[in-house]
Coordinates of C-alpha atoms in Angstrom, one line a residue:
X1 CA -57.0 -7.6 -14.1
X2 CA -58.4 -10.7 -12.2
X3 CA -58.3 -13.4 -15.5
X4 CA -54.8 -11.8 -15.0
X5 CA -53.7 -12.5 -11.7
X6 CA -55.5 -16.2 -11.7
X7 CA -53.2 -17.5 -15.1
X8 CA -50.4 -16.3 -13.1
X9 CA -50.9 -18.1 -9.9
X10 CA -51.9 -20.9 -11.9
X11 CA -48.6 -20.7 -13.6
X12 CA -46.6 -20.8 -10.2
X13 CA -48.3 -23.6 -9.5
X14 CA -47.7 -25.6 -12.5
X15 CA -44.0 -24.1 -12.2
X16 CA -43.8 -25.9 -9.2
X17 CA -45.4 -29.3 -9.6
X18 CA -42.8 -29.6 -12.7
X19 CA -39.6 -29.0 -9.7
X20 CA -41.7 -31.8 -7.3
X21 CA -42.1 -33.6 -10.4
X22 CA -38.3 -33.1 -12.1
X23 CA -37.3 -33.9 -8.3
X24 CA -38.9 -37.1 -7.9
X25 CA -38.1 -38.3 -11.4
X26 CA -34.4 -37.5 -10.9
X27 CA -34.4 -39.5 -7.9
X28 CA -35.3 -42.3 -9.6
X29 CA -33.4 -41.5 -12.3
X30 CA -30.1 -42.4 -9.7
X31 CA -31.6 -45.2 -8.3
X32 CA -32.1 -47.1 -11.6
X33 CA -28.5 -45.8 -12.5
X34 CA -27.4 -47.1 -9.4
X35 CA -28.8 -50.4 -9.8
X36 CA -28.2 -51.3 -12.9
X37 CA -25.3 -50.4 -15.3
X38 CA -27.8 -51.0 -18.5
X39 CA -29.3 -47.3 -17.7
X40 CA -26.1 -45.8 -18.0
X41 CA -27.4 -43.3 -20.7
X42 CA -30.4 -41.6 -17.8
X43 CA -27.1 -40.1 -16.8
X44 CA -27.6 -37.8 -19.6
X45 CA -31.1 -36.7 -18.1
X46 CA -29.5 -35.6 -15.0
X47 CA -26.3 -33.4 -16.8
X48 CA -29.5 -32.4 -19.2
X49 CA -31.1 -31.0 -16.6
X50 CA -28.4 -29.2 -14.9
X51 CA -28.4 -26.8 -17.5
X52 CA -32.6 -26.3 -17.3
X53 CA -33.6 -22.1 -17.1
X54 CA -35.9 -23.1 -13.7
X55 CA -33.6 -22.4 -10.9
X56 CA -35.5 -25.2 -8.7
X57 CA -35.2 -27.5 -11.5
X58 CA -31.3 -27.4 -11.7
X59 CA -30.7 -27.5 -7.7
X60 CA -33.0 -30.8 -8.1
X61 CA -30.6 -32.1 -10.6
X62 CA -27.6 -30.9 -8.4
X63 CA -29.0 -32.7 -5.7
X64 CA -28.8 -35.8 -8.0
X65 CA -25.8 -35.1 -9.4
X66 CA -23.9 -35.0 -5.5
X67 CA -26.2 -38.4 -4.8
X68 CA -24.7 -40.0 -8.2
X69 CA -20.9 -39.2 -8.2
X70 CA -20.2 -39.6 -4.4
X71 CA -21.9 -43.3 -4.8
X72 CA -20.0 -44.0 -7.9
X73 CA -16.8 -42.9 -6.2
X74 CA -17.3 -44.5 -2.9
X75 CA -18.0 -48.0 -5.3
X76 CA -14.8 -47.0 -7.4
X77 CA -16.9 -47.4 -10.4
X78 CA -15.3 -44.4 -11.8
X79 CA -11.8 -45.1 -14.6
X80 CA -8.6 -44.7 -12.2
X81 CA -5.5 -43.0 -13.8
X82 CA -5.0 -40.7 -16.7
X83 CA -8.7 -40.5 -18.5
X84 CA -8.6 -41.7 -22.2
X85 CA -10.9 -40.0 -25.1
X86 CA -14.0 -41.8 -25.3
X87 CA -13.6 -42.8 -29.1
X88 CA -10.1 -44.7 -27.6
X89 CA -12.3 -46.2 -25.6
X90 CA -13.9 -47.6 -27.6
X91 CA -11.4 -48.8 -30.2
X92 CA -8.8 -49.5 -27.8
X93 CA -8.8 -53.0 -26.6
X94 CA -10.4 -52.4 -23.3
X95 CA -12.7 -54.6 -21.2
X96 CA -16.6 -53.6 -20.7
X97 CA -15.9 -52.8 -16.8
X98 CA -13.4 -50.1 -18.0
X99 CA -15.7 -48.9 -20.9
X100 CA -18.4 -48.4 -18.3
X101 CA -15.9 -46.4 -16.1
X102 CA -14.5 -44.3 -18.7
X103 CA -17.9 -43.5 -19.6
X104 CA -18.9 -42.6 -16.2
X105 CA -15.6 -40.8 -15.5
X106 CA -16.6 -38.1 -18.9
X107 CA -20.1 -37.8 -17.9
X108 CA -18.6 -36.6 -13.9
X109 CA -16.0 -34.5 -15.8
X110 CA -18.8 -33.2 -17.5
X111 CA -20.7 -32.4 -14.7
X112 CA -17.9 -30.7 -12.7
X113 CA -17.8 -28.3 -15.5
X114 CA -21.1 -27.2 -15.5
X115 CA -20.9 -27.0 -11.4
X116 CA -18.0 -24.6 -12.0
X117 CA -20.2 -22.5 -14.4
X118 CA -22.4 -22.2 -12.3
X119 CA -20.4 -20.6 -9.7
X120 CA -21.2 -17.5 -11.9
X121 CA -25.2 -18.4 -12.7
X122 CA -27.2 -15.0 -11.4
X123 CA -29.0 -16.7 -8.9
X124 CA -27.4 -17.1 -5.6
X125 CA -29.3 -20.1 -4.5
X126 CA -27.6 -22.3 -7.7
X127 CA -24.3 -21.2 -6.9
X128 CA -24.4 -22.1 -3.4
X129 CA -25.6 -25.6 -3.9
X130 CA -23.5 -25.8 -7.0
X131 CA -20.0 -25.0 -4.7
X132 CA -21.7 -27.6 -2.0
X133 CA -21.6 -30.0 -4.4
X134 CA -18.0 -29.5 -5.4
X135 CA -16.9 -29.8 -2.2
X136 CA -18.6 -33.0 -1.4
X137 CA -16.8 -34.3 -5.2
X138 CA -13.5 -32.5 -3.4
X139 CA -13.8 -34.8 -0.1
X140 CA -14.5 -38.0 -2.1
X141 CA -12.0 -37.6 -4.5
X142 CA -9.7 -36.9 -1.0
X143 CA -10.9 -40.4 0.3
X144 CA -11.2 -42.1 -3.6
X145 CA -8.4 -40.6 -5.5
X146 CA -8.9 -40.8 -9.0
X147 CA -5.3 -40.0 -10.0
X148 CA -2.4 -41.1 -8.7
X149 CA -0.7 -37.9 -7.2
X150 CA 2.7 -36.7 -5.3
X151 CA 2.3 -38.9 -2.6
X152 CA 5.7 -37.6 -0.5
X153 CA 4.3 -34.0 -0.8
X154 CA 0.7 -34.1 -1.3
X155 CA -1.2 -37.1 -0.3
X156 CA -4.2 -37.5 -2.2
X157 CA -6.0 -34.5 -2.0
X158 CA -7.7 -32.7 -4.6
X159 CA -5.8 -30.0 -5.9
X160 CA -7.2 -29.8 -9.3
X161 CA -10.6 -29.3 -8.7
X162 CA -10.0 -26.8 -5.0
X163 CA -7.7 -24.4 -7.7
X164 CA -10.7 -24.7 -10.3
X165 CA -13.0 -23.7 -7.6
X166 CA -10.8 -21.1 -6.6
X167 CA -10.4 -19.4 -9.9
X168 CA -14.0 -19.3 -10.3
X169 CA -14.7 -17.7 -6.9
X170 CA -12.4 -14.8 -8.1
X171 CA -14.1 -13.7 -10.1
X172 CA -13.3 -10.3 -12.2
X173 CA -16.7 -9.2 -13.3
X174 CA -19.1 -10.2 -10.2
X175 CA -18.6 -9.6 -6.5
X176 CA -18.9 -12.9 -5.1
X177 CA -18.4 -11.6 -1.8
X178 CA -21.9 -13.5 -0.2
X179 CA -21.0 -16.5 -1.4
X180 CA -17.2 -16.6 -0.2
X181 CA -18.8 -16.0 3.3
X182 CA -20.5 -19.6 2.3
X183 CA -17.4 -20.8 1.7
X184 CA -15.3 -19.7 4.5
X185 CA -17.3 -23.0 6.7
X186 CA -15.1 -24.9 4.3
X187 CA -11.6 -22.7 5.4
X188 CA -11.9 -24.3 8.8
X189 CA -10.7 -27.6 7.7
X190 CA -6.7 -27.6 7.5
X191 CA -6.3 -29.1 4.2
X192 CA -8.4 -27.0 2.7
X193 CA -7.3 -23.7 4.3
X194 CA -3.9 -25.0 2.8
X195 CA -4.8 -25.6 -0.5
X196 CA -7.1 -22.8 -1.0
X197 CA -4.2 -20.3 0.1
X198 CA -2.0 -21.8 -2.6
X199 CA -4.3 -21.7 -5.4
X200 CA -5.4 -18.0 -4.4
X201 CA -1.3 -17.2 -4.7
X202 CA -1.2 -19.1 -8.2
X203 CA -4.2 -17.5 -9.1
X204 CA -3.5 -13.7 -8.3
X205 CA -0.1 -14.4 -10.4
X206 CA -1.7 -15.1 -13.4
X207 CA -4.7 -12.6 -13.8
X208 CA -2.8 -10.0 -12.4
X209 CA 0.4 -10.3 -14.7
X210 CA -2.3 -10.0 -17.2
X211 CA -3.8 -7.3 -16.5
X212 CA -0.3 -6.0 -16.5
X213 CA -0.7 -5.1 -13.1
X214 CA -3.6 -2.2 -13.8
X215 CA -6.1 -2.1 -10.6
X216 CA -9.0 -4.4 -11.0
X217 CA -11.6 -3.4 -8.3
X218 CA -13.9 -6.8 -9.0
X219 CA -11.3 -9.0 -8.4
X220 CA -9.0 -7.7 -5.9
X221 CA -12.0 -7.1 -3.8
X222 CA -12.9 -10.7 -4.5
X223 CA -9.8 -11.7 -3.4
X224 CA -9.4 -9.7 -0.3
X225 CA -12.5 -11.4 0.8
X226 CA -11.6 -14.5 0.7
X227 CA -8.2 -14.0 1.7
X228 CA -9.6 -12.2 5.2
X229 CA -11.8 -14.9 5.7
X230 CA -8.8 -17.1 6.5
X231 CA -8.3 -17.9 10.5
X232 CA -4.7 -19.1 10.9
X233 CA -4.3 -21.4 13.9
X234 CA -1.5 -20.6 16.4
X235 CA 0.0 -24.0 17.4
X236 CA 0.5 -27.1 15.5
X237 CA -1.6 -28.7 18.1
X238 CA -4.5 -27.2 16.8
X239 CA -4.2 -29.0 13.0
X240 CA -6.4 -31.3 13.9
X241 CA -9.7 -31.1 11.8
X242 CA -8.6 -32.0 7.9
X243 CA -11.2 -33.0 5.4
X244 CA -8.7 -35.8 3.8
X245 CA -8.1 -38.2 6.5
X246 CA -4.8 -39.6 6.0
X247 CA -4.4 -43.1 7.5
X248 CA -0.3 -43.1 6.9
X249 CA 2.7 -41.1 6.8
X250 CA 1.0 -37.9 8.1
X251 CA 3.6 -36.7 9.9
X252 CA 5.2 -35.6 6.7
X253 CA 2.1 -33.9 4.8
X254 CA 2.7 -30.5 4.4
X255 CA -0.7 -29.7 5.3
X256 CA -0.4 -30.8 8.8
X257 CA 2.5 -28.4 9.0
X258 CA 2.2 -25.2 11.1
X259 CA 5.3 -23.6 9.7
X260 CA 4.3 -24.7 6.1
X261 CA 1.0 -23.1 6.4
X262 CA 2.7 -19.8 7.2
X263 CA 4.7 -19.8 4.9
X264 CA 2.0 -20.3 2.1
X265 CA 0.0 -17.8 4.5
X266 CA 2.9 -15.0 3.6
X267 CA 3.6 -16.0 0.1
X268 CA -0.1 -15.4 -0.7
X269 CA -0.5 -12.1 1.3
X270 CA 3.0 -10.6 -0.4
X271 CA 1.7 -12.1 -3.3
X272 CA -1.2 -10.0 -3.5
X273 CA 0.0 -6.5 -2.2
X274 CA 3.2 -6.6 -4.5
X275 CA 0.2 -5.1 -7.2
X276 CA -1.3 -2.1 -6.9
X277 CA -4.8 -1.8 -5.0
X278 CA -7.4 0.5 -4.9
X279 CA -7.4 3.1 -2.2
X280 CA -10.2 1.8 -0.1
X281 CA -8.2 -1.6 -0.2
X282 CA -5.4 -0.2 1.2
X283 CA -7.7 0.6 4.2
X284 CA -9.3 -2.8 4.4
X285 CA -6.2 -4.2 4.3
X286 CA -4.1 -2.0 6.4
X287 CA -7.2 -2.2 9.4
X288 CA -6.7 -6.1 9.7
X289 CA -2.9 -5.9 8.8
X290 CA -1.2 -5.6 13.2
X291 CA -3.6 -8.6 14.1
X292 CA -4.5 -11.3 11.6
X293 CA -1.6 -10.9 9.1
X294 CA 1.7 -9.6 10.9
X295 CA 1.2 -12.2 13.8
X296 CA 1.1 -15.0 11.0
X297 CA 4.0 -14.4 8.8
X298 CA 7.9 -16.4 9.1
X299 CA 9.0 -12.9 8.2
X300 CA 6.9 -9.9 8.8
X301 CA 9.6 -7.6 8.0
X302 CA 9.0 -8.2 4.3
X303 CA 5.8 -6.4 4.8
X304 CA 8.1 -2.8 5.1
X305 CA 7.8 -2.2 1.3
X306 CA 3.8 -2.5 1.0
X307 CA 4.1 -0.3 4.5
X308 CA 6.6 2.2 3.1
X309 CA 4.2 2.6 0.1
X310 CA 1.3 3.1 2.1
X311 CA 2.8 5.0 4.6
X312 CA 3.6 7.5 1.7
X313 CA -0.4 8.3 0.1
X314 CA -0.6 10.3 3.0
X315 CA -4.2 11.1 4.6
X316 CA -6.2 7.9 6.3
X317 CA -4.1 5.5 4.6
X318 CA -0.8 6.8 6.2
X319 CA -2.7 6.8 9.5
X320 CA -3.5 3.2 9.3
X321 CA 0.0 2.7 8.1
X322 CA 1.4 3.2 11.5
X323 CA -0.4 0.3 12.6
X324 CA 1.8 -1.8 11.2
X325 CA 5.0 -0.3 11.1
X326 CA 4.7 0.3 15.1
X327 CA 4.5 -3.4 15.1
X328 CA 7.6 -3.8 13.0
X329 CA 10.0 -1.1 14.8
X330 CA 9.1 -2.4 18.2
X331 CA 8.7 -6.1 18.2
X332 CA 10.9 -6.8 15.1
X333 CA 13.8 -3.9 15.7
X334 CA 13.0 -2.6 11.8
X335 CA 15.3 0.4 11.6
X336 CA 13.1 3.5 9.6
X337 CA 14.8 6.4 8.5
X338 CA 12.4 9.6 9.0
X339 CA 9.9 8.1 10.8
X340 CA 9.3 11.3 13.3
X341 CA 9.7 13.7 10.1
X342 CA 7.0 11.7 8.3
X343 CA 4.7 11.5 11.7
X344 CA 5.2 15.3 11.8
X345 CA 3.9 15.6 8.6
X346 CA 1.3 14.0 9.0
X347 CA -0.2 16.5 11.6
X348 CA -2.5 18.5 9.4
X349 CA -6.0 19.8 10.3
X350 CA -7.5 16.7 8.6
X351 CA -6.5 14.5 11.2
X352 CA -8.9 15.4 13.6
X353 CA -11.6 14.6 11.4
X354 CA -10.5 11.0 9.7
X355 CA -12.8 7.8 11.0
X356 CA -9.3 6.5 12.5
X357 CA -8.2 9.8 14.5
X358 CA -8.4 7.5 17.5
X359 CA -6.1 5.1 16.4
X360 CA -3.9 8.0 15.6
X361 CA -3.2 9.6 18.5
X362 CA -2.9 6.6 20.3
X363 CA 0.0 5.6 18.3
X364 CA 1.5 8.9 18.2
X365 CA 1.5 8.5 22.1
X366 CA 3.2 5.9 22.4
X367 CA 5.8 6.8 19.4
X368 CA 6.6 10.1 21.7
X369 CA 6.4 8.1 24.9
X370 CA 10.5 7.5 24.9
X371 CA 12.2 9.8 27.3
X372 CA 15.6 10.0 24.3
X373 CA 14.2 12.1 22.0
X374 CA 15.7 15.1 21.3
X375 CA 14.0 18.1 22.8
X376 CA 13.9 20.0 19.6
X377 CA 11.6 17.1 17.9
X378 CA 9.1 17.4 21.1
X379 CA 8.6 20.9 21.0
X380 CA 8.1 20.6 17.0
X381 CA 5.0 18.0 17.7
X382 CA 3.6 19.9 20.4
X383 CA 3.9 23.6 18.9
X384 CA 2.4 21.9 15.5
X385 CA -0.7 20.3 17.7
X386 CA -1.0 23.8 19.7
X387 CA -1.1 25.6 16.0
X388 CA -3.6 23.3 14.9
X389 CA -6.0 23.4 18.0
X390 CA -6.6 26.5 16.9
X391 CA -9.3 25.5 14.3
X392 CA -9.9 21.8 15.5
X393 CA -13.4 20.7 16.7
X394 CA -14.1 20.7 20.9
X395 CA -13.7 16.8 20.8
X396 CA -10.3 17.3 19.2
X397 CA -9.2 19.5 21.7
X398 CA -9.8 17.6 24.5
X399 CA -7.4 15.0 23.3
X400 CA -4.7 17.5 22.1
X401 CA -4.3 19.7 25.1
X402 CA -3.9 16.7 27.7
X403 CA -1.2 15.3 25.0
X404 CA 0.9 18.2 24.7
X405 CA 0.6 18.8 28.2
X406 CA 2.0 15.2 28.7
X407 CA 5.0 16.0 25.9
X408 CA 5.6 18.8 28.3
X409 CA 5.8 16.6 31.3
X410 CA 8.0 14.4 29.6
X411 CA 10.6 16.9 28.9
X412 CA 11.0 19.2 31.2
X413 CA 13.2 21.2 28.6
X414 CA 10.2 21.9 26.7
X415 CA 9.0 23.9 29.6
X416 CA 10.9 26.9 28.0
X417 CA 7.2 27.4 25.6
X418 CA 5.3 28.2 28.6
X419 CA 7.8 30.2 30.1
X420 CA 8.9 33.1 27.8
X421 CA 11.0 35.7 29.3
X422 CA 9.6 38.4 26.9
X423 CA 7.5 41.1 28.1
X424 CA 3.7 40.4 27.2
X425 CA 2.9 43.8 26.4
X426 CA 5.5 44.1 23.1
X427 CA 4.4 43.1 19.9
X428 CA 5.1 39.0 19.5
X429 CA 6.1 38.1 16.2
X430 CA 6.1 34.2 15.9
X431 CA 9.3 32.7 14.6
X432 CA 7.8 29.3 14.0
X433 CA 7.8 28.3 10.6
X434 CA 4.4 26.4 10.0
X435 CA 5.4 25.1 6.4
X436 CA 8.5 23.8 7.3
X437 CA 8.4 19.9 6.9
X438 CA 11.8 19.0 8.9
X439 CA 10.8 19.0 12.4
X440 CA 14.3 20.1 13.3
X441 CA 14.2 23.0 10.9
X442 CA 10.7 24.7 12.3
X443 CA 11.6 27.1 15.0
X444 CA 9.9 25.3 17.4
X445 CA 11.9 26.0 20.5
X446 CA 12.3 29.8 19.5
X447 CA 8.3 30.1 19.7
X448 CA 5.4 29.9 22.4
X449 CA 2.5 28.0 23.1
X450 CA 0.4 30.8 22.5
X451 CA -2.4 29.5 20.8
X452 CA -3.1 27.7 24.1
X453 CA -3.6 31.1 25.9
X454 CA -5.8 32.0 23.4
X455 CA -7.8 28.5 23.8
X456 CA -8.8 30.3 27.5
X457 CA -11.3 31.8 25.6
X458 CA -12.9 29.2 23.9
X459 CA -16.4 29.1 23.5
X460 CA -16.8 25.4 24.9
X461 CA -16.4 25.4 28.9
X462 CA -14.4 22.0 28.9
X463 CA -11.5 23.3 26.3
X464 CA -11.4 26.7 28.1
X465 CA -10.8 24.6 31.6
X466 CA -8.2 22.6 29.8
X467 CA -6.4 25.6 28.6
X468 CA -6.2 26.9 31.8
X469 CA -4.1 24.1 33.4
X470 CA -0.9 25.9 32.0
X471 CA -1.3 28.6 34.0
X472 CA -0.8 26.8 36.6
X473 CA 2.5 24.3 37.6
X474 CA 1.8 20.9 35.4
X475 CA 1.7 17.8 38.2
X476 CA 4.0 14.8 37.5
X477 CA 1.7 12.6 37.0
X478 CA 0.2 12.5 33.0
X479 CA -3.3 12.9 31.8
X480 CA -4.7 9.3 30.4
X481 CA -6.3 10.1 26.8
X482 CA -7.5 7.4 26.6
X483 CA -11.1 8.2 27.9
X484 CA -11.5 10.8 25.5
X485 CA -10.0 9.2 22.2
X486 CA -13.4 8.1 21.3
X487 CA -15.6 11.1 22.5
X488 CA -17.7 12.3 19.9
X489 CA -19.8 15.3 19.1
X490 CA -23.1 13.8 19.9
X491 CA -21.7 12.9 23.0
X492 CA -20.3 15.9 24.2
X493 CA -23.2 17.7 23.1
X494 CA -25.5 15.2 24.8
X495 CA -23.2 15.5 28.2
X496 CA -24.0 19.3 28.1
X497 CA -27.6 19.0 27.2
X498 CA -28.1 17.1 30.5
X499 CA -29.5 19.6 33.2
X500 CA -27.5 18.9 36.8
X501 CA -29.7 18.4 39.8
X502 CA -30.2 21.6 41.9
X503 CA -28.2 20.4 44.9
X504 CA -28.4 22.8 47.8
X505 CA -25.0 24.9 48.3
X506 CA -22.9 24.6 51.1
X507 CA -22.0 28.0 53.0
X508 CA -20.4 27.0 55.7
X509 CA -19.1 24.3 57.9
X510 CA -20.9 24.9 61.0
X511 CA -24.2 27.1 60.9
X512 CA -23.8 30.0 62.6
X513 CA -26.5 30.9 65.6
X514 CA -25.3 33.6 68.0
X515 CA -24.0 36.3 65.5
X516 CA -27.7 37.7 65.8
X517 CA -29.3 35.8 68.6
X518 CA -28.0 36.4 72.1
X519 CA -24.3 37.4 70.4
X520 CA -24.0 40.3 72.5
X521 CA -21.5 38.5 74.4
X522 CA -19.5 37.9 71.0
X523 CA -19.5 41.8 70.3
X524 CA -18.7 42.8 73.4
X525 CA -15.4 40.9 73.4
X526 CA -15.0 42.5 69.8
X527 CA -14.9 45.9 70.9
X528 CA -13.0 45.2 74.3
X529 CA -10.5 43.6 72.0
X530 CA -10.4 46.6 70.3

């Protein structure tokens, strides 16, 4: 084994003296391109070794190849205007300064396209310094156009080569996810955020019509990432870092628009969830959706479709739902028909055991907050909570009881649960009808809360105290839930766990010290009294 192990460290090491050596010969390689046009033809050497298998050897020659093409583009030594073929080139009647640049023009064409590949190479390290490069082409290109573009709408910044970058970034057979977290340094610049958002809309049209708009996990998670990565600023005043600098007419860039980069902003985002996702995207998405998508949008009330739909799955995703369309019923007066009979329905055992039962409730609190309701829908959502504490966990319970006792408070017409004027000793037969999904079908106000007298019982000391509140008059003042919304098991079990100090008991205000000693006097009087 040891003639083994030595040919293999000798092997790393030769590996390695080739990348030093590769390294230092590419660097000369650009100099002596760099200083004289007669060694055009090294470029080859450089695009050769782009391609090599060594992974140190090709980020050497991307290294070179960012060195080369930002020099040549800072000296304009690269052809200006619509690129013709190389063989025109040559038979056209063209001057040697144009030949040189129509040459070097193909050979950085060439080498953008291997850069672009190699957003997909295996090896991270190669992709990262491959999308570096591209960016550095992107900002040069942004102060050196090589094209002339729209100038009254888009300047000269690199469109092209940001939606090539983009398409390869989404990609639909790797998750690119660690290197999009690369990228998102480059999403801080205005322009680019800009840009980037429209060639992500572009992009998700075409490989999603397609697919014919079949679920593609890859991708759509790809996308997602990328897309959350975006930080939207909140006042024009804030568009101030841009990775084009424009010297003139700046004012009427679209870039440097607020307004225009919502609008792109909610074009991509509608863009996107117009498709159908997979169901753990509808959670990522629906998680983020009330704070760094709503808040963004000219017109979040076009979000109500993607909302309804969600709304609709039913389980976590409903839950999560809510999120958003609280934000669209309150703040943007959306008008949603069943809304209370869907929330009723969504008041099954599972909810106490979802990841976002917190959330939840906390919704469902404020949803039932408004004194208008009709008292037949409050007594539906707290007789189907009281039927349900019946098998829900003790952290459960200690958010449920305090809530229905709150619904209670509320409306003091609901008051008729507790206070049944039946005789407890006859047979009770409970006209609520628990598979009823109309809230104002369900019996509620013809029934008791019951199953909270039987909660007096309960093996946890905490719930049993709870229960017992309704025994006595409710105060006017409501329980706040929120301290126990995100009480867990361990926690409670930890809090129980804890032995109390041993304090010593009070018995009485005063200590007694003349009912033995010298109290004759005191039982004297006692029997003269008598």
């Amino acid at each position: 084994m040891a003639p083994a192990k030595k040919r293999n460290v000798s092997s790393v090491k030769t590996a390695e003296k080739s990348a030093k050596k590769a390294k230092v010969d590419l660097s000369k390689t650009v100099e002596r391109i760099l200083e004289s046009r007669k060694h055009a033809n090294d470029v080859f050497d450089i695009l050769e070794s782009l391609q090599a298998e060594q992974e140190k050897e090709v980020i050497s020659a991307v290294a070179a190849c960012s060195e080369l093409f930002c020099a040549l583009l800072e000296r304009k030594e690269l052809f200006l205007g619509k690129l013709p073929g190389e063989e025109d080139a040559l038979s056209g009647g063209y001057s040697a300064e144009d030949k040189y640049r129509i040459f070097m023009r193909h050979r950085y064409t060439s080498c953008v396209e291997i850069l672009l590949e190699h957003l997909s190479h295996e090896q991270y390290d190669i992709k990262e310094s491959a999308m570096c490069c591209l960016m550095k082409f992107a900002a040069g290109e942004g102060l050196h156009p090589l094209e002339d573009l729209d100038w009254s709408e888009h300047y000269s910044f690199p469109r092209e080569l940001i939606q090539a970058l983009v398409d390869n970034l989404l990609s639909k057979a790797t998750d690119n996810s660690l290197l999009i977290s690369r990228f998102q340094e480059f999403l801080e610049m205005e322009d680019v955020r800009y840009y980037v958002m429209s060639s992500i809309r572009d992009n998700v049209g075409k490989v999603m019509d397609k697919s014919k708009g079949a679920v593609v996990p890859v991708y759509q998670n790809n996308v997602f990432t990328l897309m959350s990565s975006i930080s939207m600023p909140n006042q024009e005043s804030e568009l101030t870092n841009f990775m084009v600098k424009q010297e003139a007419k700046h004012e009427d860039w679209k870039a440097a628009k607020l307004h225009e980069h919502k609008r792109v902003f909610e074009r991509m985002w509608l863009g996107f969830l117009k498709y159908k996702l997979p169901n753990s995207m509808y959670k990522k998405v629906l998680v983020i959706l009330h704070d760094s998508i709503l808040p963004y949008m000219s017109k979040p009330t076009l979000m109500i479709d993607f909302l309804t739909a969600a709304y609709e799955i039913g389980g976590a995703i409903s839950l999560l739902a809510l999120n958003g369309l609280f934000v669209l019923i309150h703040q943007h007066n959306l008008d949603y028909p069943d809304f209370y009979k869907k929330l009723y329905n969504l008041l099954e055992p599972s909810v106490f055991h979802v990841k976002y039962r917190a959330r939840f409730f906390h919704l469902a609190n404020v949803f039932l907050s408004s004194s208008h309701l009709p008292v037949y829908l409050v007594a539906a959502f707290a007789k189907r909570l009281a039927r349900l504490a019946l098998t829900a966990p003790p952290t459960a319970l200690l958010i449920v009881l305090p809530f229905i006792y709150n619904l209670i408070r509320r409306h003091p017409s609901c008051r008729v649960l507790i206070h049944k004027p039946s005789a407890e000793d006859e047979p009770f037969e409970d006209p609520y009808l628990t598979d009823e999904e109309d809230p104002a079908q369900c019996r509620a106000l013809e029934s008791s809360l019951w199953e909270i007298k039987s909660l007096q019982k309960h093996y946890h000391p905490d719930v049993a105290k709870a229960a017992l509140l309704i025994n006595t008059p409710l105060s006017e003042q409501e329980d706040d839930i929120s301290e126990t919304l995100e009480v867990t098991t361990y926690e409670l079990m930890e809090k129980d766990l804890k032995q109390p100090e041993i304090k010593s008991v009070p018995l009485e205000f005063e200590t007694a010290t003349r009912l033995l000693k010298g109290g004759g006097d005191v039982l004297g009087q006692h029997f003269c009294l008598a």
